[in-house]
Coordinates of C-alpha atoms (C1' of nucleotides) in Angstrom, one line a residue:
Chain X
M14 CA -92.5 -25.0 -36.2
E15 CA -89.5 -23.0 -37.3
T16 CA -86.9 -25.8 -37.3
V17 CA -85.0 -24.2 -40.2
M18 CA -81.7 -22.7 -39.2
R19 CA -79.2 -20.6 -41.0
I20 CA -75.5 -21.5 -40.7
G21 CA -74.9 -19.2 -37.8
E22 CA -77.7 -20.7 -35.8
L23 CA -76.6 -24.2 -36.5
G24 CA -73.1 -23.3 -35.5
A25 CA -74.4 -21.7 -32.2
A26 CA -76.6 -24.7 -31.5
A27 CA -73.8 -27.2 -32.0
G28 CA -71.0 -25.1 -30.7
V29 CA -69.1 -25.2 -34.0
D30 CA -67.5 -22.5 -36.0
I31 CA -69.4 -21.8 -39.3
E32 CA -66.1 -22.1 -41.2
T33 CA -65.9 -25.6 -39.9
I34 CA -69.5 -26.4 -41.0
R35 CA -68.7 -25.2 -44.5
Y36 CA -65.5 -27.3 -44.4
Y37 CA -67.5 -30.4 -43.4
E38 CA -69.9 -29.7 -46.3
K39 CA -67.1 -29.2 -48.7
T40 CA -65.5 -32.5 -47.7
G41 CA -68.7 -34.4 -47.9
L42 CA -69.3 -35.0 -44.2
L43 CA -72.4 -32.9 -44.1
P44 CA -74.8 -33.2 -47.0
D45 CA -75.5 -30.1 -49.0
P46 CA -78.3 -28.3 -47.3
A47 CA -81.3 -26.7 -49.0
R48 CA -81.0 -23.0 -49.8
S49 CA -83.3 -20.2 -49.1
T50 CA -84.2 -17.9 -52.0
N51 CA -81.4 -15.6 -51.0
G52 CA -78.9 -18.4 -51.3
Y53 CA -78.4 -18.9 -47.6
R54 CA -78.0 -22.4 -46.3
A55 CA -81.1 -23.8 -44.6
Y56 CA -80.5 -26.5 -42.1
G57 CA -82.9 -28.8 -40.3
P58 CA -82.7 -30.9 -37.1
A59 CA -81.2 -33.8 -39.0
H60 CA -78.2 -31.6 -39.9
L61 CA -77.8 -30.6 -36.3
E62 CA -77.9 -34.2 -35.1
R63 CA -75.3 -35.2 -37.8
L64 CA -73.1 -32.3 -36.9
A65 CA -73.3 -33.2 -33.2
F66 CA -72.4 -36.8 -34.0
I67 CA -69.3 -35.6 -36.0
R68 CA -68.2 -33.4 -33.2
H69 CA -68.6 -36.1 -30.6
C70 CA -66.5 -38.4 -32.7
R71 CA -63.9 -35.6 -33.2
A72 CA -63.9 -35.1 -29.4
L73 CA -62.9 -38.7 -29.3
D74 CA -60.1 -37.8 -31.7
I75 CA -61.5 -40.1 -34.4
P76 CA -60.2 -38.9 -37.8
L77 CA -62.8 -37.5 -40.2
A78 CA -62.2 -40.4 -42.6
D79 CA -63.3 -42.8 -39.8
V80 CA -66.2 -40.5 -38.8
K81 CA -67.3 -40.8 -42.4
R82 CA -67.3 -44.6 -42.2
L83 CA -69.3 -44.4 -38.9
L84 CA -71.8 -42.2 -40.5
E85 CA -72.3 -44.8 -43.2
F86 CA -73.0 -47.4 -40.6
V87 CA -75.5 -45.1 -39.0
A88 CA -77.2 -44.7 -42.4
C89 CA -77.1 -48.5 -43.1
P90 CA -77.9 -50.2 -39.8
E91 CA -78.2 -53.6 -41.6
N92 CA -74.4 -53.7 -42.2
D93 CA -72.1 -55.9 -40.2
C94 CA -70.6 -53.9 -37.4
G95 CA -67.4 -55.8 -37.0
D96 CA -65.7 -52.9 -38.7
I97 CA -67.0 -50.5 -36.0
D98 CA -65.3 -52.6 -33.4
R99 CA -62.0 -52.6 -35.3
L100 CA -62.3 -48.9 -35.9
I101 CA -62.7 -48.1 -32.2
D102 CA -60.0 -50.6 -31.3
A103 CA -57.6 -49.0 -33.6
Q104 CA -58.5 -45.6 -32.3
L105 CA -58.0 -46.8 -28.7
A106 CA -54.7 -48.2 -29.6
R107 CA -53.6 -44.9 -31.1
V108 CA -54.8 -43.0 -28.1
R109 CA -53.0 -45.4 -25.7
A110 CA -49.7 -45.2 -27.6
R111 CA -50.0 -41.4 -27.7
L112 CA -50.9 -41.3 -24.0
K113 CA -47.8 -43.3 -23.1
S114 CA -45.5 -41.0 -24.9
M115 CA -47.2 -38.0 -23.5
Q116 CA -46.7 -39.3 -20.0
A117 CA -43.0 -39.7 -20.7
L118 CA -42.9 -36.3 -22.2
E119 CA -44.5 -34.8 -19.1
R120 CA -41.8 -36.5 -16.9
Q121 CA -39.1 -35.1 -19.1
L122 CA -40.4 -31.6 -19.1
A123 CA -41.1 -31.6 -15.4
S124 CA -37.5 -32.8 -14.8
L125 CA -36.2 -30.1 -17.1
R126 CA -38.1 -27.4 -15.5
G127 CA -36.7 -28.3 -12.1
R128 CA -33.2 -27.4 -13.4
C129 CA -33.8 -23.7 -13.6
G130 CA -35.6 -21.9 -10.8
V131 CA -34.1 -18.4 -10.5
A132 CA -33.7 -15.9 -13.2
H133 CA -30.2 -15.6 -14.5
V134 CA -28.1 -15.8 -17.6
A135 CA -28.7 -18.3 -20.3
G136 CA -25.1 -19.5 -20.2
D137 CA -25.7 -20.9 -16.7
C138 CA -29.2 -22.1 -17.3
G139 CA -29.7 -25.7 -16.3
I140 CA -32.5 -26.2 -18.7
L141 CA -30.4 -25.1 -21.7
H142 CA -27.4 -27.2 -20.4
E143 CA -29.6 -30.2 -20.1
L144 CA -31.0 -29.8 -23.6
V145 CA -27.6 -29.4 -25.1
A146 CA -26.2 -32.3 -23.2
A147 CA -29.2 -34.5 -24.1
A148 CA -28.7 -33.6 -27.8
R149 CA -25.1 -34.7 -27.5
G150 CA -26.4 -38.0 -26.2
E151 CA -24.9 -37.6 -22.8
A152 CA -26.9 -39.0 -19.8
C153 CA -29.6 -36.6 -18.9
A154 CA -32.2 -36.6 -16.2
C155 CA -35.0 -36.8 -18.6
H156 CA -33.8 -39.9 -20.4
I157 CA -33.5 -42.2 -17.4
E158 CA -35.8 -44.9 -18.7
G159 CA -35.6 -45.2 -22.5
L160 CA -38.1 -42.5 -23.4
P161 CA -39.4 -41.8 -26.9
G162 CA -37.3 -39.4 -28.8
S163 CA -34.0 -40.3 -27.1
K164 CA -32.6 -41.2 -30.4
K165 CA -34.7 -43.6 -32.2
A166 CA -37.2 -45.1 -29.7
E167 CA -39.9 -47.4 -30.9
M168 CA -42.5 -44.7 -31.1
S169 CA -41.3 -42.2 -33.6
T170 CA -38.5 -40.6 -35.6
R171 CA -41.3 -38.2 -36.2
P172 CA -42.5 -36.2 -33.2
S173 CA -45.4 -34.0 -33.8
V174 CA -46.8 -30.8 -32.3
R175 CA -50.0 -29.0 -32.3
R176 CA -50.3 -25.4 -31.5
S177 CA -51.7 -24.9 -28.1
G178 CA -55.4 -25.6 -28.2
A179 CA -56.3 -22.5 -26.1
Chain W
M22 CA -10.1 -36.0 -40.3
E23 CA -13.0 -36.3 -42.7
T24 CA -15.7 -34.6 -40.6
V25 CA -17.5 -33.4 -43.7
M26 CA -20.8 -35.1 -44.3
R27 CA -23.2 -35.1 -47.1
I28 CA -26.9 -34.8 -46.3
G29 CA -27.5 -38.6 -46.3
E30 CA -24.7 -39.1 -43.8
L31 CA -25.9 -36.3 -41.6
G32 CA -29.4 -37.8 -41.7
A33 CA -28.1 -41.2 -40.8
A34 CA -26.0 -39.8 -38.0
A35 CA -28.9 -37.9 -36.5
G36 CA -31.6 -40.4 -37.4
V37 CA -33.4 -37.7 -39.4
D38 CA -35.0 -37.9 -42.8
I39 CA -33.1 -35.9 -45.4
E40 CA -36.3 -34.1 -46.5
T41 CA -36.6 -32.9 -42.9
I42 CA -33.1 -31.6 -42.9
R43 CA -33.8 -29.6 -46.1
Y44 CA -37.0 -28.4 -44.5
Y45 CA -35.1 -27.2 -41.4
E46 CA -32.7 -25.4 -43.7
K47 CA -35.5 -23.8 -45.7
T48 CA -37.2 -22.5 -42.6
G49 CA -33.9 -21.2 -41.1
L50 CA -33.5 -23.6 -38.3
L51 CA -30.3 -25.0 -39.8
P52 CA -27.9 -22.6 -41.3
D53 CA -27.1 -22.9 -45.0
P54 CA -24.2 -25.4 -45.2
A55 CA -21.2 -25.0 -47.4
R56 CA -21.4 -26.7 -50.8
S57 CA -19.0 -29.0 -52.5
T58 CA -18.0 -28.2 -56.1
N59 CA -20.8 -30.4 -57.3
G60 CA -23.4 -28.5 -55.4
Y61 CA -23.9 -31.1 -52.7
R62 CA -24.4 -29.8 -49.1
A63 CA -21.3 -30.2 -46.9
Y64 CA -22.0 -30.5 -43.2
G65 CA -19.7 -30.4 -40.2
P66 CA -20.0 -31.6 -36.6
A67 CA -21.6 -28.3 -35.6
H68 CA -24.5 -29.0 -37.9
L69 CA -24.9 -32.5 -36.4
E70 CA -25.0 -31.1 -32.9
R71 CA -27.5 -28.4 -33.9
L72 CA -29.7 -31.0 -35.6
A73 CA -29.6 -33.3 -32.6
F74 CA -30.6 -30.4 -30.4
I75 CA -33.6 -29.6 -32.6
R76 CA -34.7 -33.2 -32.7
H77 CA -34.4 -33.5 -28.9
C78 CA -36.6 -30.5 -28.5
R79 CA -39.0 -31.9 -31.0
A80 CA -39.1 -35.1 -29.1
L81 CA -40.2 -32.9 -26.2
D82 CA -42.9 -31.7 -28.5
I83 CA -41.5 -28.2 -28.4
P84 CA -42.8 -26.2 -31.5
L85 CA -40.2 -25.2 -34.0
A86 CA -40.7 -21.6 -33.3
D87 CA -39.7 -22.2 -29.7
V88 CA -36.8 -24.4 -30.7
K89 CA -35.6 -21.4 -32.8
R90 CA -35.7 -19.2 -29.7
L91 CA -33.9 -21.8 -27.6
L92 CA -31.2 -21.9 -30.3
E93 CA -30.8 -18.2 -30.0
F94 CA -30.2 -18.6 -26.3
V95 CA -27.6 -21.3 -27.0
A96 CA -25.9 -18.8 -29.4
C97 CA -26.1 -15.9 -26.9
P98 CA -25.4 -17.4 -23.4
E99 CA -25.2 -13.9 -21.9
N100 CA -29.0 -13.3 -22.3
D101 CA -31.3 -13.6 -19.4
C102 CA -32.8 -17.0 -19.3
G103 CA -36.1 -16.2 -17.7
D104 CA -37.7 -16.7 -21.1
I105 CA -36.4 -20.2 -21.2
D106 CA -38.2 -20.9 -17.9
R107 CA -41.4 -19.5 -19.3
L108 CA -41.0 -21.4 -22.5
I109 CA -40.6 -24.7 -20.8
D110 CA -43.4 -23.9 -18.3
A111 CA -45.7 -23.1 -21.2
Q112 CA -44.7 -26.3 -22.9
L113 CA -45.3 -28.3 -19.7
A114 CA -48.7 -26.7 -19.3
R115 CA -49.6 -27.6 -22.9
V116 CA -48.5 -31.2 -22.4
R117 CA -50.3 -31.5 -19.1
A118 CA -53.6 -30.2 -20.5
R119 CA -53.2 -32.5 -23.5
L120 CA -52.4 -35.4 -21.2
K121 CA -55.5 -34.8 -19.1
S122 CA -57.8 -34.8 -22.2
M123 CA -56.0 -37.9 -23.6
Q124 CA -56.7 -39.7 -20.4
A125 CA -60.3 -38.8 -20.5
L126 CA -60.4 -39.9 -24.1
E127 CA -58.9 -43.2 -23.3
R128 CA -61.6 -43.8 -20.7
Q129 CA -64.3 -42.8 -23.1
L130 CA -63.0 -45.1 -25.8
A131 CA -62.4 -48.0 -23.5
S132 CA -66.0 -47.7 -22.2
L133 CA -67.2 -47.4 -25.8
R134 CA -65.4 -50.5 -26.9
G135 CA -66.9 -52.6 -24.1
R136 CA -70.3 -52.0 -25.6
C137 CA -69.8 -54.2 -28.6
G138 CA -68.1 -57.5 -28.3
V139 CA -69.6 -59.9 -30.8
A140 CA -70.0 -59.4 -34.5
H141 CA -73.5 -58.5 -35.5
V142 CA -75.5 -55.9 -37.4
A143 CA -74.7 -52.2 -37.1
G144 CA -78.3 -51.4 -36.2
D145 CA -77.8 -53.3 -32.9
C146 CA -74.3 -52.1 -32.2
G147 CA -73.8 -50.7 -28.8
I148 CA -70.9 -48.5 -29.9
L149 CA -72.9 -46.9 -32.6
H150 CA -75.9 -46.5 -30.3
E151 CA -73.7 -44.8 -27.7
L152 CA -72.2 -42.5 -30.2
V153 CA -75.5 -41.4 -31.5
A154 CA -77.0 -41.0 -28.0
A155 CA -74.0 -39.0 -26.9
A156 CA -74.3 -36.8 -29.9
R157 CA -77.9 -36.2 -28.9
G158 CA -76.6 -35.1 -25.5
E159 CA -78.2 -38.0 -23.7
A160 CA -76.4 -39.5 -20.7
C161 CA -73.7 -41.8 -22.0
A162 CA -71.3 -44.1 -20.3
C163 CA -68.3 -42.1 -21.5
H164 CA -69.5 -38.7 -20.2
I165 CA -69.9 -39.6 -16.6
E166 CA -67.5 -36.9 -15.4
G167 CA -67.7 -33.8 -17.5
L168 CA -65.1 -34.8 -20.2
P169 CA -63.8 -32.6 -22.9
G170 CA -65.9 -32.5 -26.0
S171 CA -69.1 -33.3 -24.3
K172 CA -70.5 -30.1 -25.5
K173 CA -68.2 -27.2 -24.8
A174 CA -65.8 -28.3 -22.1
E175 CA -63.0 -26.0 -20.9
M176 CA -60.5 -27.6 -23.1
S177 CA -61.4 -27.2 -26.7
T178 CA -64.2 -26.5 -29.2
R179 CA -61.4 -27.7 -31.5
P180 CA -60.4 -31.3 -31.2
S181 CA -57.4 -32.3 -33.2
V182 CA -56.1 -35.5 -34.7
R183 CA -52.9 -36.7 -36.0
R184 CA -52.5 -39.6 -38.3
S185 CA -51.1 -42.6 -36.5
G186 CA -47.4 -42.0 -36.1
A187 CA -46.4 -45.6 -37.2
Chain C
dG20 C1' -17.1 -46.3 -73.1
dC21 C1' -21.5 -47.5 -71.2
dT22 C1' -24.8 -48.8 -68.0
dT23 C1' -26.6 -49.3 -63.5
dG24 C1' -27.8 -47.8 -59.2
dA25 C1' -27.3 -44.9 -55.3
dC26 C1' -27.0 -40.6 -54.1
dT27 C1' -28.0 -35.6 -54.7
dC28 C1' -30.2 -31.3 -56.5
dT29 C1' -34.5 -28.1 -57.1
dG30 C1' -39.2 -26.5 -56.9
dG31 C1' -43.7 -27.6 -55.9
dA32 C1' -47.6 -30.1 -54.2
dG33 C1' -50.0 -32.9 -50.6
dT34 C1' -51.3 -34.1 -45.7
dG35 C1' -55.3 -33.2 -41.8
dA36 C1' -58.4 -30.3 -39.9
dC37 C1' -59.3 -26.5 -39.8
dT38 C1' -58.8 -21.0 -39.8
dA39 C1' -58.5 -16.5 -41.9
dC40 C1' -59.2 -13.3 -45.4
dG41 C1' -61.0 -10.5 -49.2
dG42 C1' -64.7 -8.8 -51.7
dG43 C1' -69.0 -9.0 -52.3
dG44 C1' -74.5 -9.6 -51.3
dT45 C1' -78.6 -9.6 -47.9
dG46 C1' -81.5 -8.3 -44.1
dT47 C1' -83.0 -5.4 -40.3
dG48 C1' -83.6 -1.7 -37.0
dA49 C1' -82.9 3.4 -36.3
Chain Y
dT11 C1' -80.3 6.0 -46.0
dC12 C1' -77.3 4.2 -43.0
dA13 C1' -74.8 1.1 -40.1
dC14 C1' -74.3 -3.3 -38.8
dA15 C1' -74.7 -8.2 -38.5
dC16 C1' -75.0 -11.9 -41.1
dC17 C1' -74.3 -14.6 -45.2
dC18 C1' -72.0 -16.0 -49.9
dC19 C1' -67.7 -17.8 -52.4
dG20 C1' -63.0 -18.9 -53.4
dT21 C1' -58.5 -19.0 -52.0
dA22 C1' -54.6 -19.1 -49.1
dG23 C1' -52.4 -19.9 -44.7
dT24 C1' -51.2 -22.9 -40.6
dC25 C1' -47.8 -26.8 -38.6
dA26 C1' -44.3 -30.0 -39.4
dC27 C1' -43.3 -32.4 -42.3
dT28 C1' -43.6 -35.9 -46.6
dC29 C1' -43.7 -37.0 -51.3
dC30 C1' -42.9 -36.3 -56.1
dA31 C1' -41.0 -35.3 -60.8
dG32 C1' -37.3 -34.4 -63.4
dA33 C1' -32.6 -33.6 -63.6
dG34 C1' -27.5 -33.8 -62.3
dT35 C1' -23.3 -36.5 -60.1
dC36 C1' -20.5 -40.2 -59.2
dA37 C1' -18.3 -44.8 -58.4
dA38 C1' -18.4 -49.6 -59.6
dG39 C1' -18.9 -53.2 -62.9
dC40 C1' -19.0 -54.9 -67.7

DNA sequence: GCTTGACTCTGGAGTGACTACGGGGTGTGA
DNA sequence: TCACACCCCGTAGTCACTCCAGAGTCAAGC
């Protein structure tokens, strides 16, 4: 059976960019594969399984450092798994906190968007007025209920953005 | 009136780290301030207002590039504000998409966590079993309803993590 | 006058998880 | 022989900060 794959095939099989695969290798998440005579990486099914595991964890937003720890548990099933519990708990807590602030965010933006329906001049734009007023600390529709970011809410002095995942 | 602030005072007034202020200056979001004879930055109330505006936008998870555009609208109120609408709409769409996937994520993790209650050995850990099975593409409790990351959901081949904001 | 400590300056590097690029080598079908 | 797709490697860029080293400034206390 020809279970040996080159990097492009592995990537296609797992739905992962080849640059990402090389990145995982470089950072020690994927073991160095064998090489064909021409120097091409030669992967087997074990690599595919491991890569799929990593991507599943990443889909769960588990940081690579934690994925690494989980992989160690997979490799050493005799270890105590209390750490796994704690790891997942911590991840769940992170996600829930983030979720809460995202929901607040959504309410704020939805409220903001309602301010400006028709095309006109920026000087009259309700959105812009609202943003400026909010920055001044005046009462604004989107800060009705002590939302994160109002000035120093419990969540973060440090908001964070990702570029749109599309 | 002594409305002139040094960077530390501005930071304290706006609740922003001074490194962040310098970063905003370097990237052109905040104009270069005047300097005292000793070379220290000297800020006025306009800087504080602008900084507060930026932070409010960032609390709404608006990327700095978009904040820059909003600031241009603030500076030129005679411009057409249709772009503001679109900008906020796009931001709202981003946030809603992200929210949806976060909710799915939360369900997945919560379901995962339920698999392993008592401390034992990793080889028997339900969480680990579930993760491995899911990576294999087998039916798993957390993928009941076509969630992102299952293999190539509409959302992203590219999950993304932030370190916990605490 | 000297020290201490808090504050400021600059430039540069590090973070996480990729993503992109440049310049080359390899393999295959026409 | 050629085009073209694939692969190699190393490096740099992305975003929004965050941290650091090494140096200068300034007021208060001794």
